[in-house]
Short mmCIF file of C-alpha atoms in Angstrom, two decimals:
data_model
loop_
_atom_site.label_atom_id
_atom_site.label_comp_id
_atom_site.label_asym_id
_atom_site.label_seq_id
_atom_site.Cartn_x
_atom_site.Cartn_y
_atom_site.Cartn_z
CA UNK A 572 0.00 0.00 0.00
CA UNK A 573 1.40 3.39 -0.97
CA UNK A 574 1.47 6.02 1.75
CA UNK A 575 -0.79 8.92 0.60
CA UNK A 576 2.09 11.41 0.94
CA UNK A 577 4.32 9.15 -1.16
CA UNK A 578 1.60 8.76 -3.81
CA UNK A 579 1.19 12.55 -3.99
CA UNK A 580 4.91 12.96 -4.74
CA UNK A 581 4.94 10.07 -7.23
CA UNK A 582 1.98 11.57 -9.07
CA UNK A 583 3.66 14.99 -9.26
CA UNK A 584 6.59 16.03 -11.45
CA UNK A 585 9.49 15.58 -9.05
CA UNK A 586 12.51 13.82 -10.49
CA UNK A 587 13.45 10.62 -8.65
CA UNK A 588 16.93 9.19 -8.23
CA UNK A 589 17.10 5.43 -8.63
CA UNK A 590 19.83 3.40 -6.94
CA UNK A 591 20.61 -0.11 -8.20
CA UNK A 592 23.47 -2.55 -7.69
CA UNK A 593 26.16 -3.02 -10.35
CA UNK A 594 27.56 -6.50 -11.05
CA UNK A 595 30.62 -5.77 -8.86
CA UNK A 596 28.33 -4.78 -5.94
CA UNK A 597 28.91 -1.04 -6.20
CA UNK A 598 26.00 1.41 -6.38
CA UNK A 599 24.64 2.93 -9.57
CA UNK A 600 22.31 5.94 -9.49
CA UNK A 601 20.36 7.73 -12.20
CA UNK A 602 17.63 10.41 -12.27
CA UNK A 603 14.33 9.38 -13.82
CA UNK A 604 10.67 10.10 -14.33
CA UNK A 605 8.40 8.17 -12.02
CA UNK A 606 4.74 7.47 -11.35
CA UNK A 607 2.30 5.24 -9.52
CA UNK A 608 0.20 2.43 -10.90
CA UNK A 609 -2.26 1.08 -8.37
CA UNK A 610 -0.23 0.48 -5.19
CA UNK A 611 3.00 0.05 -7.09
CA UNK A 612 5.63 2.40 -8.46
CA UNK A 613 6.44 2.54 -12.17
CA UNK A 614 9.17 4.04 -14.31
CA UNK A 615 10.24 3.68 -17.92
CA UNK A 616 13.63 2.79 -19.31
CA UNK A 617 15.33 1.29 -22.31
CA UNK A 618 15.34 -2.52 -22.29
CA UNK A 619 19.15 -2.63 -22.52
CA UNK A 620 19.93 0.31 -20.23
CA UNK A 621 22.34 -0.14 -17.33
CA UNK A 622 19.47 0.22 -14.83
CA UNK A 623 17.37 -2.44 -16.60
CA UNK A 624 20.31 -4.84 -16.72
CA UNK A 625 21.08 -4.21 -13.05
CA UNK A 626 17.47 -4.74 -11.99
CA UNK A 627 16.98 -7.90 -14.05
CA UNK A 628 20.01 -9.38 -12.32
CA UNK A 629 19.15 -8.03 -8.84
CA UNK A 630 15.66 -6.51 -8.45
CA UNK A 631 16.46 -4.60 -5.26
CA UNK A 632 16.37 -0.82 -5.61
CA UNK A 633 15.97 2.44 -3.74
CA UNK A 634 14.44 5.75 -4.78
CA UNK A 635 15.13 9.19 -3.40
CA UNK A 636 12.82 12.04 -4.32
CA UNK A 637 13.01 15.71 -3.31
CA UNK A 638 9.42 16.90 -3.89
CA UNK A 639 9.16 19.93 -6.17
CA UNK A 640 6.82 21.69 -3.73
CA UNK A 641 8.89 20.90 -0.60
CA UNK A 642 12.40 19.59 -1.28
CA UNK A 643 13.20 19.60 2.45
CA UNK A 644 10.71 16.77 3.05
CA UNK A 645 12.33 13.99 1.02
CA UNK A 646 10.68 10.72 0.10
CA UNK A 647 12.80 7.56 0.23
CA UNK A 648 11.50 4.20 -0.99
CA UNK A 649 13.11 0.79 -0.92
CA UNK A 650 11.65 -2.11 -2.81
CA UNK A 651 12.12 -4.48 -5.69
CA UNK A 652 11.09 -4.76 -9.29
CA UNK A 653 8.40 -7.44 -9.42
CA UNK A 654 7.32 -7.15 -13.04
CA UNK A 655 8.43 -5.80 -16.42
CA UNK A 656 5.89 -4.54 -18.95
CA UNK A 657 7.10 -4.37 -22.52
CA UNK A 658 5.84 -4.19 -26.06
CA UNK A 659 2.14 -4.01 -25.31
CA UNK A 660 -0.62 -1.47 -24.90
CA UNK A 661 -0.45 -1.64 -21.07
CA UNK A 662 3.23 -0.61 -21.10
CA UNK A 663 2.71 2.24 -23.56
CA UNK A 664 -0.32 3.53 -21.64
CA UNK A 665 1.91 3.92 -18.55
CA UNK A 666 4.84 5.32 -20.57
CA UNK A 667 2.59 7.92 -22.22
CA UNK A 668 0.96 8.85 -18.91
CA UNK A 669 4.36 9.46 -17.28
CA UNK A 670 5.73 11.32 -20.32
CA UNK A 671 2.64 13.53 -20.57
CA UNK A 672 2.92 14.38 -16.89
CA UNK A 673 6.51 15.60 -17.34
CA UNK A 674 6.49 16.98 -20.91
CA UNK A 675 2.86 17.52 -21.86
CA UNK A 676 3.10 14.97 -24.70
CA UNK A 677 3.14 11.20 -25.21
CA UNK A 678 6.53 9.50 -25.43
CA UNK A 679 7.94 9.31 -28.99
CA UNK A 680 7.74 5.85 -30.55
CA UNK A 681 11.21 6.07 -32.12
CA UNK A 682 12.84 4.33 -29.12
CA UNK A 683 12.00 1.01 -27.51
CA UNK A 684 10.87 1.44 -23.91
CA UNK A 685 9.78 -0.87 -21.10
CA UNK A 686 8.16 -0.29 -17.72
CA UNK A 687 9.56 -1.48 -14.40
CA UNK A 688 6.89 -2.21 -11.79
CA UNK A 689 8.16 -1.82 -8.22
CA UNK A 690 6.68 -3.28 -5.06
CA UNK A 691 7.56 -0.81 -2.28
CA UNK A 692 8.87 -2.49 0.88
CA UNK A 693 9.73 0.61 2.92
CA UNK A 694 8.51 4.20 2.50
CA UNK A 695 9.83 7.18 4.43
CA UNK A 696 8.58 10.75 4.20
CA UNK A 697 10.85 13.39 5.73
CA UNK A 698 14.13 12.83 7.46
CA UNK A 699 13.96 9.64 9.42
#
């Protein structure tokens, strides 16, 4: 279940920072667009991106988000990728929804994209 304060940030336009684990065990972080889908967290990526490769090998991840409206009340989420959506209408519906939220337009179809579906295991709002 997503905390209502976490959902509000996920449904806004704050940029999240995703942390994954590289093959040698070191951390890898990247900024990304993010959203919610039911009680799960979703983000889009390329199917062969470093983050996708990391998460297919080890689905554990963490997100850090400084909300646009209050960056001093950060949101931190730990969880794991439990599903990948790719090449179907369900994936593109989510991709377009996230893209429209951030850019005002659907995502261009010139690049292959997939959706990572994250089951949150720990959610923290504010310093804690």
